Amino acid sequence: MEQRNQSRVSQFILLGLSEVGELQPLLFWLFFSMYLITFSGNLLIILAIVMDSHLHTPMYFFLSNLSFVDICFTSTTVPKMLLNIQTQSKVITYEGCLSQMYFFMLFGGLDNFLLTVMAYDRFVAICHPLYYMVIMNPKFCGILLLACWLLSVMDSLLHDLMVFQLSFCTQLEISHFFCELKQMIQLACSDTFLNNLAIYLASGLLGVLPLIGILFSYSRIVASILKISSSGGQYKAFSTCGSHLSVVSLFYGTGFGVYLSSTALRNSRASAIASVMYTVVTPMLNPFIYGLRNRDLKQALRKLFS
C-alpha cells in the first residue's frame, strides 16, 4: 500500500557524476575552480556596470541581472556537490532536495526569459533606434524584469508543489549531482501523469515560445542590418548584438544537446555529465563572451581595476 512521502522519505542519495573514489579529488578541484571563475567573473560584470554611469542603459541593466542570475543558478547545485565530495556524503534531505529543485528551475527559467528580453532590447535598438529610449524606458524595463521573475516563480513553484504531492518508495537514489525534476518524478511510486503533462506544457509555453521570440527578433535584426549600405555600418550594428547571440547559442545549444543526448543514450549518469555544460560551463563562459566581445564593457572593467 502506498504511503505519502511525508511519512516515509526524509532524504535522498545524490550519486553524483562518478562513484570512483580516485576521481573525487579531481572533481572537487575542477568544479571548485569553475565555480570561483563563474562567481568572480559575473560579479565583475555586475560591478563594472554599476560603477560606470555610461553603462546605465537597458542593455546593461538586463546584462547585470543575467550575471546575478547566473551566479545564483550555479550556486544552487555546485556548493552542495562540493560539500558532498568533501564530507564523503551523498545525502540530501527531502526538504533540501525540494528547495534545490525549486531554485534550480527558478534561476534556469530566469536565464531563459532574460535572454528573450535582451533579444527584444536589441531588436528595438537596431530596428527602431530613434524610439529606443522612449520604448525601453526605466519603467518598462522594470516591468519586463518583474514579468520574468513572476513567470519563473510560478513555473518552479507549480512543479515543486506537484512533486510534493508524490509518494516515494524505497528507491531513493538520484543519478545526478543535484535534484533534477525528471529524476525526482522517476523515483515516485504514485501516478506521475500530471507531473509529466505539466513538464511538457511548461516546456512548450515557457521554453519554445521564448525561443521563437528570440528567433523572430533576430530575423528582423538581420533584415535591418542588410539594409545598411556600408559594410562598416553593418559591422557596427551587428557588433551590438554579437555577444548576446553567442550567449543565446551557447545556452540553447547546450540545453538541446543535453536533451538529445539523454534521449539517445537512455543513461542517467551520461545525462548528468552532459548537463554540466548548461549548469556550470555556460554561466562560467558568459562573462568571457561579454567581456571579450563588448568594447564598452572592456573599458569599464579596465576602469574598475585602475
PDB file of C-alpha atoms in Angstrom:
ATOM      1  CA  MET A   1       0.000   0.000   0.000  1.00  0.00           C
ATOM      2  CA  GLU A   2       1.421   3.414  -0.962  1.00  0.00           C
ATOM      3  CA  GLN A   3       2.355   5.813   1.792  1.00  0.00           C
ATOM      4  CA  ARG A   4       2.785   9.528   1.427  1.00  0.00           C
ATOM      5  CA  ASN A   5       6.250  10.972   1.094  1.00  0.00           C
ATOM      6  CA  GLN A   6       5.970  12.910   4.372  1.00  0.00           C
ATOM      7  CA  SER A   7       5.811   9.681   6.393  1.00  0.00           C
ATOM      8  CA  ARG A   8       8.439   7.651   4.579  1.00  0.00           C
ATOM      9  CA  VAL A   9      11.034   9.886   2.917  1.00  0.00           C
ATOM     10  CA  SER A  10      13.465  12.001   4.881  1.00  0.00           C
ATOM     11  CA  GLN A  11      16.412  12.079   2.486  1.00  0.00           C
ATOM     12  CA  PHE A  12      17.687  11.190  -0.976  1.00  0.00           C
ATOM     13  CA  ILE A  13      21.057   9.963  -2.219  1.00  0.00           C
ATOM     14  CA  LEU A  14      22.813  12.021  -4.886  1.00  0.00           C
ATOM     15  CA  LEU A  15      25.058   9.610  -6.803  1.00  0.00           C
ATOM     16  CA  GLY A  16      26.973  12.456  -8.457  1.00  0.00           C
ATOM     17  CA  LEU A  17      28.999  12.313 -11.659  1.00  0.00           C
ATOM     18  CA  SER A  18      31.169   9.350 -10.671  1.00  0.00           C
ATOM     19  CA  GLU A  19      31.418   6.814  -7.870  1.00  0.00           C
ATOM     20  CA  VAL A  20      35.122   6.157  -8.481  1.00  0.00           C
ATOM     21  CA  GLY A  21      36.941   7.247  -5.322  1.00  0.00           C
ATOM     22  CA  GLU A  22      40.143   8.256  -7.103  1.00  0.00           C
ATOM     23  CA  LEU A  23      38.227  10.780  -9.224  1.00  0.00           C
ATOM     24  CA  GLN A  24      36.635  12.645  -6.309  1.00  0.00           C
ATOM     25  CA  PRO A  25      39.599  14.996  -5.559  1.00  0.00           C
ATOM     26  CA  LEU A  26      39.848  15.837  -9.264  1.00  0.00           C
ATOM     27  CA  LEU A  27      36.117  16.534  -9.483  1.00  0.00           C
ATOM     28  CA  PHE A  28      36.265  18.677  -6.342  1.00  0.00           C
ATOM     29  CA  TRP A  29      39.049  20.955  -7.567  1.00  0.00           C
ATOM     30  CA  LEU A  30      37.659  21.090 -11.110  1.00  0.00           C
ATOM     31  CA  PHE A  31      34.214  22.216 -10.005  1.00  0.00           C
ATOM     32  CA  PHE A  32      35.605  24.441  -7.254  1.00  0.00           C
ATOM     33  CA  SER A  33      37.719  26.257  -9.864  1.00  0.00           C
ATOM     34  CA  MET A  34      34.802  26.599 -12.281  1.00  0.00           C
ATOM     35  CA  TYR A  35      32.554  27.892  -9.501  1.00  0.00           C
ATOM     36  CA  LEU A  36      35.109  30.513  -8.447  1.00  0.00           C
ATOM     37  CA  ILE A  37      35.543  31.642 -12.063  1.00  0.00           C
ATOM     38  CA  THR A  38      31.757  31.821 -12.541  1.00  0.00           C
ATOM     39  CA  PHE A  39      31.184  33.727  -9.306  1.00  0.00           C
ATOM     40  CA  SER A  40      34.052  36.204  -9.730  1.00  0.00           C
ATOM     41  CA  GLY A  41      33.517  36.705 -13.479  1.00  0.00           C
ATOM     42  CA  ASN A  42      29.816  37.503 -13.182  1.00  0.00           C
ATOM     43  CA  LEU A  43      30.414  39.632 -10.080  1.00  0.00           C
ATOM     44  CA  LEU A  44      32.959  41.713 -12.022  1.00  0.00           C
ATOM     45  CA  ILE A  45      30.387  42.240 -14.784  1.00  0.00           C
ATOM     46  CA  ILE A  46      27.853  43.494 -12.216  1.00  0.00           C
ATOM     47  CA  LEU A  47      30.371  45.799 -10.505  1.00  0.00           C
ATOM     48  CA  ALA A  48      31.617  47.209 -13.819  1.00  0.00           C
ATOM     49  CA  ILE A  49      28.060  48.074 -14.888  1.00  0.00           C
ATOM     50  CA  VAL A  50      27.109  49.569 -11.523  1.00  0.00           C
ATOM     51  CA  MET A  51      30.277  51.682 -11.236  1.00  0.00           C
ATOM     52  CA  ASP A  52      30.272  53.063 -14.815  1.00  0.00           C
ATOM     53  CA  SER A  53      27.468  55.554 -15.465  1.00  0.00           C
ATOM     54  CA  HIS A  54      27.926  55.141 -19.234  1.00  0.00           C
ATOM     55  CA  LEU A  55      26.619  51.585 -18.874  1.00  0.00           C
ATOM     56  CA  HIS A  56      23.388  52.592 -17.162  1.00  0.00           C
ATOM     57  CA  THR A  57      21.339  51.642 -20.216  1.00  0.00           C
ATOM     58  CA  PRO A  58      18.620  48.998 -20.730  1.00  0.00           C
ATOM     59  CA  MET A  59      21.033  46.544 -22.388  1.00  0.00           C
ATOM     60  CA  TYR A  60      23.466  46.565 -19.475  1.00  0.00           C
ATOM     61  CA  PHE A  61      20.652  46.661 -16.928  1.00  0.00           C
ATOM     62  CA  PHE A  62      19.459  43.294 -18.209  1.00  0.00           C
ATOM     63  CA  LEU A  63      23.034  42.018 -18.545  1.00  0.00           C
ATOM     64  CA  SER A  64      23.751  42.777 -14.877  1.00  0.00           C
ATOM     65  CA  ASN A  65      20.597  40.881 -13.919  1.00  0.00           C
ATOM     66  CA  LEU A  66      21.653  37.970 -16.145  1.00  0.00           C
ATOM     67  CA  SER A  67      25.034  37.862 -14.381  1.00  0.00           C
ATOM     68  CA  PHE A  68      23.316  37.863 -10.980  1.00  0.00           C
ATOM     69  CA  VAL A  69      21.014  35.035 -12.077  1.00  0.00           C
ATOM     70  CA  ASP A  70      23.981  33.024 -13.411  1.00  0.00           C
ATOM     71  CA  ILE A  71      25.695  33.300 -10.003  1.00  0.00           C
ATOM     72  CA  CYS A  72      22.537  32.084  -8.273  1.00  0.00           C
ATOM     73  CA  PHE A  73      21.923  29.365 -10.876  1.00  0.00           C
ATOM     74  CA  THR A  74      25.347  27.814 -10.305  1.00  0.00           C
ATOM     75  CA  SER A  75      25.142  28.331  -6.541  1.00  0.00           C
ATOM     76  CA  THR A  76      22.054  26.116  -6.282  1.00  0.00           C
ATOM     77  CA  THR A  77      23.961  22.985  -7.333  1.00  0.00           C
ATOM     78  CA  VAL A  78      27.759  23.255  -7.186  1.00  0.00           C
ATOM     79  CA  PRO A  79      28.301  24.144  -3.474  1.00  0.00           C
ATOM     80  CA  LYS A  80      26.203  21.155  -2.373  1.00  0.00           C
ATOM     81  CA  MET A  81      28.121  18.890  -4.751  1.00  0.00           C
ATOM     82  CA  LEU A  82      31.447  20.167  -3.381  1.00  0.00           C
ATOM     83  CA  LEU A  83      30.233  19.657   0.181  1.00  0.00           C
ATOM     84  CA  ASN A  84      29.177  16.079  -0.567  1.00  0.00           C
ATOM     85  CA  ILE A  85      32.579  15.297  -2.096  1.00  0.00           C
ATOM     86  CA  GLN A  86      34.459  16.920   0.787  1.00  0.00           C
ATOM     87  CA  THR A  87      32.431  15.159   3.505  1.00  0.00           C
ATOM     88  CA  GLN A  88      32.195  11.915   1.510  1.00  0.00           C
ATOM     89  CA  SER A  89      28.440  12.004   1.975  1.00  0.00           C
ATOM     90  CA  LYS A  90      25.869  11.756  -0.804  1.00  0.00           C
ATOM     91  CA  VAL A  91      22.858  12.548   1.350  1.00  0.00           C
ATOM     92  CA  ILE A  92      20.486  15.449   0.782  1.00  0.00           C
ATOM     93  CA  THR A  93      17.394  15.950   2.917  1.00  0.00           C
ATOM     94  CA  TYR A  94      13.914  15.793   1.436  1.00  0.00           C
ATOM     95  CA  GLU A  95      13.374  19.493   2.184  1.00  0.00           C
ATOM     96  CA  GLY A  96      16.805  20.359   0.814  1.00  0.00           C
ATOM     97  CA  CYS A  97      16.086  18.432  -2.375  1.00  0.00           C
ATOM     98  CA  LEU A  98      12.783  20.238  -2.979  1.00  0.00           C
ATOM     99  CA  SER A  99      14.430  23.596  -2.238  1.00  0.00           C
ATOM    100  CA  GLN A 100      17.323  22.887  -4.594  1.00  0.00           C
ATOM    101  CA  MET A 101      14.934  21.777  -7.333  1.00  0.00           C
ATOM    102  CA  TYR A 102      12.813  24.917  -6.860  1.00  0.00           C
ATOM    103  CA  PHE A 103      15.708  27.373  -7.073  1.00  0.00           C
ATOM    104  CA  PHE A 104      17.313  25.498  -9.969  1.00  0.00           C
ATOM    105  CA  MET A 105      14.130  25.811 -12.030  1.00  0.00           C
ATOM    106  CA  LEU A 106      13.620  29.406 -10.870  1.00  0.00           C
ATOM    107  CA  PHE A 107      17.019  30.676 -11.992  1.00  0.00           C
ATOM    108  CA  GLY A 108      17.069  28.453 -15.089  1.00  0.00           C
ATOM    109  CA  GLY A 109      13.742  29.970 -16.132  1.00  0.00           C
ATOM    110  CA  LEU A 110      15.033  33.473 -15.402  1.00  0.00           C
ATOM    111  CA  ASP A 111      18.023  32.827 -17.665  1.00  0.00           C
ATOM    112  CA  ASN A 112      15.634  31.839 -20.426  1.00  0.00           C
ATOM    113  CA  PHE A 113      13.335  34.849 -20.034  1.00  0.00           C
ATOM    114  CA  LEU A 114      16.145  37.376 -19.616  1.00  0.00           C
ATOM    115  CA  LEU A 115      17.780  36.206 -22.829  1.00  0.00           C
ATOM    116  CA  THR A 116      14.423  36.707 -24.568  1.00  0.00           C
ATOM    117  CA  VAL A 117      14.021  40.217 -23.140  1.00  0.00           C
ATOM    118  CA  MET A 118      17.602  41.054 -24.166  1.00  0.00           C
ATOM    119  CA  ALA A 119      16.822  39.911 -27.719  1.00  0.00           C
ATOM    120  CA  TYR A 120      13.814  42.256 -27.754  1.00  0.00           C
ATOM    121  CA  ASP A 121      16.039  45.060 -26.454  1.00  0.00           C
ATOM    122  CA  ARG A 122      18.469  44.535 -29.366  1.00  0.00           C
ATOM    123  CA  PHE A 123      15.526  44.391 -31.798  1.00  0.00           C
ATOM    124  CA  VAL A 124      14.278  47.791 -30.640  1.00  0.00           C
ATOM    125  CA  ALA A 125      17.799  49.289 -30.615  1.00  0.00           C
ATOM    126  CA  ILE A 126      18.599  48.236 -34.196  1.00  0.00           C
ATOM    127  CA  CYS A 127      15.207  48.260 -35.885  1.00  0.00           C
ATOM    128  CA  HIS A 128      13.762  51.341 -34.113  1.00  0.00           C
ATOM    129  CA  PRO A 129      16.816  53.336 -32.943  1.00  0.00           C
ATOM    130  CA  LEU A 130      15.006  56.704 -32.826  1.00  0.00           C
ATOM    131  CA  TYR A 131      12.398  55.365 -30.418  1.00  0.00           C
ATOM    132  CA  TYR A 132      14.764  53.165 -28.382  1.00  0.00           C
ATOM    133  CA  MET A 133      14.938  55.269 -25.206  1.00  0.00           C
ATOM    134  CA  VAL A 134      11.224  56.023 -25.435  1.00  0.00           C
ATOM    135  CA  ILE A 135      10.226  52.366 -25.686  1.00  0.00           C
ATOM    136  CA  MET A 136      12.879  50.937 -23.363  1.00  0.00           C
ATOM    137  CA  ASN A 137      12.277  53.452 -20.603  1.00  0.00           C
ATOM    138  CA  PRO A 138      13.167  52.563 -16.968  1.00  0.00           C
ATOM    139  CA  LYS A 139       9.550  51.798 -16.051  1.00  0.00           C
ATOM    140  CA  PHE A 140       9.071  49.399 -18.966  1.00  0.00           C
ATOM    141  CA  CYS A 141      12.422  47.691 -18.228  1.00  0.00           C
ATOM    142  CA  GLY A 142      11.298  47.205 -14.631  1.00  0.00           C
ATOM    143  CA  ILE A 143       8.004  45.702 -15.809  1.00  0.00           C
ATOM    144  CA  LEU A 144       9.850  43.291 -18.126  1.00  0.00           C
ATOM    145  CA  LEU A 145      12.158  42.217 -15.290  1.00  0.00           C
ATOM    146  CA  LEU A 146       9.209  41.756 -12.935  1.00  0.00           C
ATOM    147  CA  ALA A 147       7.404  39.650 -15.561  1.00  0.00           C
ATOM    148  CA  CYS A 148      10.500  37.419 -15.880  1.00  0.00           C
ATOM    149  CA  TRP A 149      10.537  36.855 -12.121  1.00  0.00           C
ATOM    150  CA  LEU A 150       6.796  36.222 -11.832  1.00  0.00           C
ATOM    151  CA  LEU A 151       6.741  33.672 -14.661  1.00  0.00           C
ATOM    152  CA  SER A 152       9.777  31.848 -13.273  1.00  0.00           C
ATOM    153  CA  VAL A 153       8.434  31.805  -9.711  1.00  0.00           C
ATOM    154  CA  MET A 154       5.035  30.475 -10.785  1.00  0.00           C
ATOM    155  CA  ASP A 155       6.521  27.794 -13.040  1.00  0.00           C
ATOM    156  CA  SER A 156       9.044  26.490 -10.494  1.00  0.00           C
ATOM    157  CA  LEU A 157       6.517  26.677  -7.639  1.00  0.00           C
ATOM    158  CA  LEU A 158       3.971  24.683  -9.657  1.00  0.00           C
ATOM    159  CA  HIS A 159       6.425  21.851 -10.371  1.00  0.00           C
ATOM    160  CA  ASP A 160       7.701  21.864  -6.785  1.00  0.00           C
ATOM    161  CA  LEU A 161       4.217  21.609  -5.284  1.00  0.00           C
ATOM    162  CA  MET A 162       3.287  18.815  -7.699  1.00  0.00           C
ATOM    163  CA  VAL A 163       6.391  16.828  -6.692  1.00  0.00           C
ATOM    164  CA  PHE A 164       5.485  17.455  -3.044  1.00  0.00           C
ATOM    165  CA  GLN A 165       2.233  15.552  -3.641  1.00  0.00           C
ATOM    166  CA  LEU A 166       4.033  12.448  -4.928  1.00  0.00           C
ATOM    167  CA  SER A 167       4.694   9.314  -2.910  1.00  0.00           C
ATOM    168  CA  PHE A 168       8.196   7.828  -2.869  1.00  0.00           C
ATOM    169  CA  CYS A 169       9.067   4.230  -2.061  1.00  0.00           C
ATOM    170  CA  THR A 170      12.372   2.538  -1.324  1.00  0.00           C
ATOM    171  CA  GLN A 171      14.468   3.545  -4.370  1.00  0.00           C
ATOM    172  CA  LEU A 172      15.779   6.962  -3.349  1.00  0.00           C
ATOM    173  CA  GLU A 173      18.994   7.191  -5.368  1.00  0.00           C
ATOM    174  CA  ILE A 174      19.210  10.109  -7.815  1.00  0.00           C
ATOM    175  CA  SER A 175      21.651   9.506 -10.677  1.00  0.00           C
ATOM    176  CA  HIS A 176      22.682  13.130 -10.788  1.00  0.00           C
ATOM    177  CA  PHE A 177      24.731  15.697  -8.866  1.00  0.00           C
ATOM    178  CA  PHE A 178      21.618  17.704  -7.969  1.00  0.00           C
ATOM    179  CA  CYS A 179      17.883  17.141  -7.512  1.00  0.00           C
ATOM    180  CA  GLU A 180      16.613  17.306 -11.073  1.00  0.00           C
ATOM    181  CA  LEU A 181      12.868  17.375 -11.752  1.00  0.00           C
ATOM    182  CA  LYS A 182      12.651  14.396 -14.126  1.00  0.00           C
ATOM    183  CA  GLN A 183      14.866  12.284 -11.869  1.00  0.00           C
ATOM    184  CA  MET A 184      12.582  13.018  -8.924  1.00  0.00           C
ATOM    185  CA  ILE A 185       9.477  12.071 -10.894  1.00  0.00           C
ATOM    186  CA  GLN A 186      11.086   8.789 -11.977  1.00  0.00           C
ATOM    187  CA  LEU A 187      11.601   7.850  -8.322  1.00  0.00           C
ATOM    188  CA  ALA A 188       7.917   8.254  -7.471  1.00  0.00           C
ATOM    189  CA  CYS A 189       5.763   5.209  -6.952  1.00  0.00           C
ATOM    190  CA  SER A 190       2.493   7.115  -7.380  1.00  0.00           C
ATOM    191  CA  ASP A 191       0.892   8.307 -10.606  1.00  0.00           C
ATOM    192  CA  THR A 192       3.045  10.930 -12.357  1.00  0.00           C
ATOM    193  CA  PHE A 193       0.842  11.641 -15.371  1.00  0.00           C
ATOM    194  CA  LEU A 194       0.008  15.202 -14.271  1.00  0.00           C
ATOM    195  CA  ASN A 195       3.669  15.913 -13.483  1.00  0.00           C
ATOM    196  CA  ASN A 196       4.790  14.797 -16.930  1.00  0.00           C
ATOM    197  CA  LEU A 197       1.946  16.725 -18.547  1.00  0.00           C
ATOM    198  CA  ALA A 198       2.990  19.879 -16.655  1.00  0.00           C
ATOM    199  CA  ILE A 199       6.602  19.422 -17.831  1.00  0.00           C
ATOM    200  CA  TYR A 200       5.568  19.144 -21.489  1.00  0.00           C
ATOM    201  CA  LEU A 201       3.187  22.106 -21.283  1.00  0.00           C
ATOM    202  CA  ALA A 202       5.728  24.271 -19.468  1.00  0.00           C
ATOM    203  CA  SER A 203       8.460  23.292 -21.926  1.00  0.00           C
ATOM    204  CA  GLY A 204       6.214  24.287 -24.802  1.00  0.00           C
ATOM    205  CA  LEU A 205       4.879  27.537 -23.392  1.00  0.00           C
ATOM    206  CA  LEU A 206       7.865  28.778 -21.395  1.00  0.00           C
ATOM    207  CA  GLY A 207      10.646  27.155 -23.407  1.00  0.00           C
ATOM    208  CA  VAL A 208       9.659  27.129 -27.067  1.00  0.00           C
ATOM    209  CA  LEU A 209       7.764  30.443 -27.132  1.00  0.00           C
ATOM    210  CA  PRO A 210      10.719  32.496 -25.801  1.00  0.00           C
ATOM    211  CA  LEU A 211      12.963  30.797 -28.367  1.00  0.00           C
ATOM    212  CA  ILE A 212      10.515  31.711 -31.120  1.00  0.00           C
ATOM    213  CA  GLY A 213      10.568  35.290 -29.827  1.00  0.00           C
ATOM    214  CA  ILE A 214      14.375  35.347 -29.959  1.00  0.00           C
ATOM    215  CA  LEU A 215      14.428  33.917 -33.490  1.00  0.00           C
ATOM    216  CA  PHE A 216      11.811  36.435 -34.642  1.00  0.00           C
ATOM    217  CA  SER A 217      13.768  39.329 -33.116  1.00  0.00           C
ATOM    218  CA  TYR A 218      16.980  38.277 -34.818  1.00  0.00           C
ATOM    219  CA  SER A 219      15.277  37.699 -38.160  1.00  0.00           C
ATOM    220  CA  ARG A 220      14.132  41.323 -38.054  1.00  0.00           C
ATOM    221  CA  ILE A 221      17.562  42.463 -36.848  1.00  0.00           C
ATOM    222  CA  VAL A 222      19.332  40.677 -39.713  1.00  0.00           C
ATOM    223  CA  ALA A 223      16.874  42.124 -42.213  1.00  0.00           C
ATOM    224  CA  SER A 224      17.501  45.642 -40.870  1.00  0.00           C
ATOM    225  CA  ILE A 225      21.292  45.207 -40.882  1.00  0.00           C
ATOM    226  CA  LEU A 226      21.271  44.025 -44.507  1.00  0.00           C
ATOM    227  CA  LYS A 227      19.528  47.267 -45.496  1.00  0.00           C
ATOM    228  CA  ILE A 228      22.525  49.295 -44.272  1.00  0.00           C
ATOM    229  CA  SER A 229      24.578  50.302 -47.303  1.00  0.00           C
ATOM    230  CA  SER A 230      28.075  50.497 -45.757  1.00  0.00           C
ATOM    231  CA  SER A 231      29.906  47.419 -44.503  1.00  0.00           C
ATOM    232  CA  GLY A 232      31.222  49.471 -41.578  1.00  0.00           C
ATOM    233  CA  GLY A 233      27.671  50.316 -40.536  1.00  0.00           C
ATOM    234  CA  GLN A 234      26.645  46.684 -40.806  1.00  0.00           C
ATOM    235  CA  TYR A 235      29.565  45.575 -38.646  1.00  0.00           C
ATOM    236  CA  LYS A 236      28.819  48.227 -36.015  1.00  0.00           C
ATOM    237  CA  ALA A 237      25.150  47.230 -35.879  1.00  0.00           C
ATOM    238  CA  PHE A 238      25.888  43.524 -35.657  1.00  0.00           C
ATOM    239  CA  SER A 239      28.597  44.013 -33.011  1.00  0.00           C
ATOM    240  CA  THR A 240      26.000  45.390 -30.606  1.00  0.00           C
ATOM    241  CA  CYS A 241      24.174  42.043 -30.560  1.00  0.00           C
ATOM    242  CA  GLY A 242      27.026  39.610 -31.308  1.00  0.00           C
ATOM    243  CA  SER A 243      27.728  38.860 -27.644  1.00  0.00           C
ATOM    244  CA  HIS A 244      24.066  38.206 -26.880  1.00  0.00           C
ATOM    245  CA  LEU A 245      23.714  35.961 -29.910  1.00  0.00           C
ATOM    246  CA  SER A 246      26.745  33.945 -28.753  1.00  0.00           C
ATOM    247  CA  VAL A 247      25.281  33.516 -25.262  1.00  0.00           C
ATOM    248  CA  VAL A 248      21.874  32.508 -26.684  1.00  0.00           C
ATOM    249  CA  SER A 249      23.525  29.941 -28.966  1.00  0.00           C
ATOM    250  CA  LEU A 250      25.508  28.533 -26.045  1.00  0.00           C
ATOM    251  CA  PHE A 251      22.502  28.404 -23.696  1.00  0.00           C
ATOM    252  CA  TYR A 252      20.045  26.774 -26.090  1.00  0.00           C
ATOM    253  CA  GLY A 253      22.694  24.699 -27.855  1.00  0.00           C
ATOM    254  CA  THR A 254      23.853  23.037 -24.645  1.00  0.00           C
ATOM    255  CA  GLY A 255      20.261  22.678 -23.419  1.00  0.00           C
ATOM    256  CA  PHE A 256      19.099  20.911 -26.569  1.00  0.00           C
ATOM    257  CA  GLY A 257      22.334  18.904 -26.628  1.00  0.00           C
ATOM    258  CA  VAL A 258      21.653  17.559 -23.138  1.00  0.00           C
ATOM    259  CA  TYR A 259      18.044  16.749 -24.066  1.00  0.00           C
ATOM    260  CA  LEU A 260      19.053  14.891 -27.225  1.00  0.00           C
ATOM    261  CA  SER A 261      21.904  13.022 -25.506  1.00  0.00           C
ATOM    262  CA  SER A 262      19.656  11.906 -22.644  1.00  0.00           C
ATOM    263  CA  THR A 263      17.032  10.722 -25.128  1.00  0.00           C
ATOM    264  CA  ALA A 264      19.550   8.854 -27.288  1.00  0.00           C
ATOM    265  CA  LEU A 265      21.717   7.347 -24.540  1.00  0.00           C
ATOM    266  CA  ARG A 266      18.947   6.496 -22.048  1.00  0.00           C
ATOM    267  CA  ASN A 267      21.667   6.680 -19.401  1.00  0.00           C
ATOM    268  CA  SER A 268      21.083   8.874 -16.336  1.00  0.00           C
ATOM    269  CA  ARG A 269      24.766   9.137 -15.476  1.00  0.00           C
ATOM    270  CA  ALA A 270      25.685  10.169 -19.038  1.00  0.00           C
ATOM    271  CA  SER A 271      22.874  12.719 -18.967  1.00  0.00           C
ATOM    272  CA  ALA A 272      24.192  14.101 -15.666  1.00  0.00           C
ATOM    273  CA  ILE A 273      27.663  14.547 -17.149  1.00  0.00           C
ATOM    274  CA  ALA A 274      26.201  16.257 -20.231  1.00  0.00           C
ATOM    275  CA  SER A 275      24.125  18.613 -18.052  1.00  0.00           C
ATOM    276  CA  VAL A 276      27.347  20.087 -16.631  1.00  0.00           C
ATOM    277  CA  MET A 277      27.539  22.051 -19.894  1.00  0.00           C
ATOM    278  CA  TYR A 278      24.492  24.217 -19.236  1.00  0.00           C
ATOM    279  CA  THR A 279      24.510  24.171 -15.425  1.00  0.00           C
ATOM    280  CA  VAL A 280      28.171  25.099 -14.900  1.00  0.00           C
ATOM    281  CA  VAL A 281      30.086  25.741 -18.129  1.00  0.00           C
ATOM    282  CA  THR A 282      27.610  28.168 -19.759  1.00  0.00           C
ATOM    283  CA  PRO A 283      27.337  30.535 -16.740  1.00  0.00           C
ATOM    284  CA  MET A 284      31.146  30.419 -16.484  1.00  0.00           C
ATOM    285  CA  LEU A 285      31.668  31.396 -20.134  1.00  0.00           C
ATOM    286  CA  ASN A 286      29.099  34.221 -20.272  1.00  0.00           C
ATOM    287  CA  PRO A 287      31.363  36.853 -18.608  1.00  0.00           C
ATOM    288  CA  PHE A 288      34.187  35.980 -21.007  1.00  0.00           C
ATOM    289  CA  ILE A 289      31.889  36.301 -24.019  1.00  0.00           C
ATOM    290  CA  TYR A 290      30.644  39.753 -22.981  1.00  0.00           C
ATOM    291  CA  GLY A 291      33.988  40.872 -21.544  1.00  0.00           C
ATOM    292  CA  LEU A 292      35.975  39.989 -24.655  1.00  0.00           C
ATOM    293  CA  ARG A 293      33.481  40.993 -27.361  1.00  0.00           C
ATOM    294  CA  ASN A 294      31.989  44.172 -25.870  1.00  0.00           C
ATOM    295  CA  ARG A 295      34.222  47.261 -26.143  1.00  0.00           C
ATOM    296  CA  ASP A 296      32.278  49.377 -23.619  1.00  0.00           C
ATOM    297  CA  LEU A 297      32.349  46.602 -21.045  1.00  0.00           C
ATOM    298  CA  LYS A 298      36.074  46.062 -21.566  1.00  0.00           C
ATOM    299  CA  GLN A 299      36.692  49.746 -20.899  1.00  0.00           C
ATOM    300  CA  ALA A 300      34.515  49.609 -17.772  1.00  0.00           C
ATOM    301  CA  LEU A 301      36.456  46.593 -16.498  1.00  0.00           C
ATOM    302  CA  ARG A 302      39.752  48.424 -17.078  1.00  0.00           C
ATOM    303  CA  LYS A 303      38.431  51.395 -15.065  1.00  0.00           C
ATOM    304  CA  LEU A 304      37.387  49.013 -12.307  1.00  0.00           C
ATOM    305  CA  PHE A 305      40.930  47.683 -11.968  1.00  0.00           C
ATOM    306  CA  SER A 306      42.688  51.030 -12.449  1.00  0.00           C
TER     307      SER A 306
END
